[in-house]
Amino acid sequence: MNEQSNIAASTREPVAFNAALAEPFNVLIVGVGGQGVIMVSKVLASLAQAHGFEVKQSEVHGMAKRGGTVFSHVRFGPKVWSPTIAKGEADVLIALEWAEGLRWLPHLRRDTGVFICDTKRIVPPFACRSRRPGAPMRYSTETAEQVSAYVSEAYAIDATRMAEELGNDRAANVVLLGALSTVLEFSLPEWERTVTSFVPKKTIAVNTAAFELGRNWIAEAKTAPPSDMPARSAPTQTNYTPRLEITDAWCKSCEICVKLCPEHCLELDADRIAKLVAPEKCTGCRLCEWLCPDFAIRVHLDAEQPALEAAR
Amino acid sequence: MHTPWQAATAPLREPKELRPLTGNEAIARAAWEAGVRVAAAYPGTPSTEILENLATYPVEDLHAQWSTNEKVALDVAIGASFAGSRSLCAMKHVGLNVAADAFMTLTYIGVNGGLVLVVCDDPGIHSSQNEQDSRYYAKLATIPVLEPSDAQEAYEFTKLAYEISEQFDTPVMVRSTTRLSHTRSTVSVGERCEVPARVFLEQPSKNVMIPAHARGRHVAVLQREDKLKDYLATAAITSWENGDSSFGIITAGTCYPYVREVLPNATVLKLGASWPLPETLLRDFCASVERVFVVEELEPIIEKEIASLGIKVEGKRFFPRAGEFSPEVVRAGFVQAGLLPAPPSLNAWVPEPVVRPPVLCAGCPHTSSYMAVRASGARVAGDIGCYTLAVLDPLRGIDTCVAMGSSIGNAVGMAKAGETKPIVATIGDSTFLHAGIPALIDAVYNQADIAVLLLDNHITAMTGGQEHPGTGKTLRGEPAPRVDYEALIRACGVQWVRTIDSYDLAGTHQALREAIAYRGVAVLISNRPCVLDPIKIKGPPLEVKTSECTACQSCMNLGCPALTWSDEWFEGRHRVKIDPALCIGCTLCAQVCTIDCIKIATPAVTS
Ligand SMILES: Cc1ncc(C[n+]2csc(CCOP(=O)(O)OP(=O)(O)O)c2C)c(N)n1
Ligand code: SF4
Ligand code: SF4
């Protein structure tokens, strides 16, 4: 079974918009560059327009392709002024990535908002920067319970996994469209017609299946008990201090270690021999040990592990 | 013939085809309908899609081209106007700095065929180097600047701009912003009208700006402004909307929908043009209400002008001068002004911060170039493009970045000022052609000791992958002559020129060291295509043999987004893994792996 969870299993009916909307209905779609956020908003905008609503669909692209955060505001109703949704006024928040969903949560209406979030985690390179022993990933650690305590109706759906199982991970956004279809009052044929018109011809079958999966999943999730996200592993050992042993006679002043030490803690001294000048910055990553062509540097960790010996 | 009752019930706009268009698409549509025959631009977010869209209209109708830079683009549009055609030039706000020289004299010359300059500002600096307000340029040049508030108006105002241009003999600026350019809403569109071609007018006193002619033209420009003020006071794009409040709001462009969102029933004077300003109308409006607010994004241009008429207005006291507006910002301003109650404070969720700036793509050819640059220990004058992202952790390979083409000139200055580190200028291919060539000649002429790394990824990548003179294709995708960089650079007088493939990390290191060691100007060309545009490149992904990984993080120093931490640990550090969906197989991580544990992935056994 997939790691699916409906964070807050709600028994009441979905908050669908009223066909005679007085105020604009606000849907915020968020994710990471390349995930297909814009496609989701185009489908929605097109549906709403076909229904006779005024629609504004606003996104800022440019940097989006390069893995940055992407968000698209879709507002529709009899009259829509602002193209953007104010904080706390989104009726639905669709997230194609877990941390992005959490980032935009303050935009959702607390009392009536619906949160649909893919559990897919795209960990940005920035989250994996620290080389300190035991350094945590700088990525969301909020639990599903915390989220469910905040919003009225929330679903964490493993859409990417579901799409992968269909043989096309790029259809994850359509799984989410299927999920979204349970919240909005457009008819099923309307949804299907619009979705198929926005996907490449060759992928219509897989996308139709993806849509069905997402739609049915929500129906089941409403009655299933909530489960949590998978836990993360902990470091095995972190309590050591690194110590460098430099054999001066073997150092030929090539400066490779000086240039490539990521913490910049090595320098050549007056005799042009490598020296550790900033021991407090050294993380014991062993790069210098691996890279020195003359084996002049050895890195000792005070509490060495058997694993290290095994690796040798 | 319409009978009166028909006129009364007829919809304001003839029912035409309704299309969902972005602001940029609407502008392109309007230009095509207005009979534009020549359009030119240099890409720049958020203006890029205007020309990309114009290029989708029939080639028989109009010529659309990418120019090497904004000044050339404007000169091309001016040329077309001289020859009697309607023309369009589009650019981002900073592009106008580049085109300003031609622009400031164009205003004296006026037009033969209508000329519209679309300038897209970027309040909030979504993708730019500053957030200058282009309306100041319109004021400086004494030309009208129209400010549409949504895609429908972007379409209507652009069409109208051609009429104003020809009627008043003036270039017209249409000002968009990122929000308008990239917001999609329905537009009721029409058909193309072929405007009768005009002939070239042989009138040197108007077309040749020597001092004697320019003096007279300046006076004409000032008279033109007076006429425009009268016109704008009654033009349909200016609307006085009476509401139920004792205060009045003067606004224009994209601020108008925010004002309406927050105060649906207020009395509003919506200016279709934010320059020149219709004095009498402003006086009448301000006299009709007790308090007057000006809501304008960025600079207080309208506010200052009204204040200079001796009228009491409020504006920047409540609405910020920096950053993008939103309903929240406008509401906060009116709350502060005491006109709206403070909204209930939201007991908001405060998410843990996950930093996710845009990064170089997995397999980006710039990654290894900057690995080499950083290892060279040089002082690095950077430039504008995707490669500017190399300023961030972990590459940290750039020390300065000013404007398009600045890197080489900055490097010359640093060298002449006696900077002790070796100096490397890094510049993209499109940027080099845009403004780098004069600077390179300057470096040669003044015998600066610098190395230039030309990052030729065969495309204008940052703005979404546009062709340029070095790609061998035109805006419409037709084959075109291709710049020969080595020959061009040698012709500039550079003696040391070499081309390398940046995917060869060791070779790049070595070549860059030699370029730095060379006394004088050395140019190293890194020749490797962008992996995203024009073709998305995807090779077989690599895989980390996790059991062997010593978690040294050497590969993580590339900043490749396909590389992340796995759930396994070694000596207190995360072992690394590769996301096969993102990895394009450039092999860079394998090249820096200290224990050689990154290999081509064995395909998963599929059931
Ligand atoms: C005067 C000006 N015009 C346009 C832009 C928009 N712009 C930013 S980067 C860039 C293109 C850079 O292309 P290139 O130098 O080839 O580098 P790449 O992004 O391909 O790495 C453009 C057009 C700008 N910032 N300033
Ligand atoms: S778009 Fe091209 S040049 Fe830009 S970061 Fe990606 S691969 Fe590099
Ligand atoms: S080969 Fe390595 S560096 Fe290149 S894209 Fe794949 S993971 Fe990134």
Coordinates of C-alpha atoms and ligand atoms in Angstrom, one line a residue, chain B residues 362-363 542 558 560 562-563 578 583-589, ligand 3:
Chain B
A362 CA 21.1 19.6 -13.0
G363 CA 23.9 19.2 -15.7
L542 CA 24.1 8.4 -12.7
L558 CA 28.6 21.4 -7.3
C560 CA 23.5 20.1 -8.6
A562 CA 19.8 16.1 -8.6
L563 CA 22.1 15.4 -5.7
I578 CA 21.0 11.0 -7.0
C583 CA 20.0 13.8 -13.3
I584 CA 20.9 14.3 -16.9
G585 CA 24.1 12.3 -16.8
C586 CA 26.6 15.1 -17.2
T587 CA 29.1 13.1 -15.2
L588 CA 30.5 16.1 -13.3
C589 CA 29.7 14.6 -9.9
Ligands
SF4_3 S1 25.7 13.5 -13.4 FE1 25.9 14.2 -11.3 S2 26.2 16.4 -11.5 FE2 25.5 15.7 -13.5 S3 23.3 16.0 -13.4 FE3 23.6 13.9 -12.7 S4 23.8 14.1 -10.5 FE4 24.0 16.2 -11.3

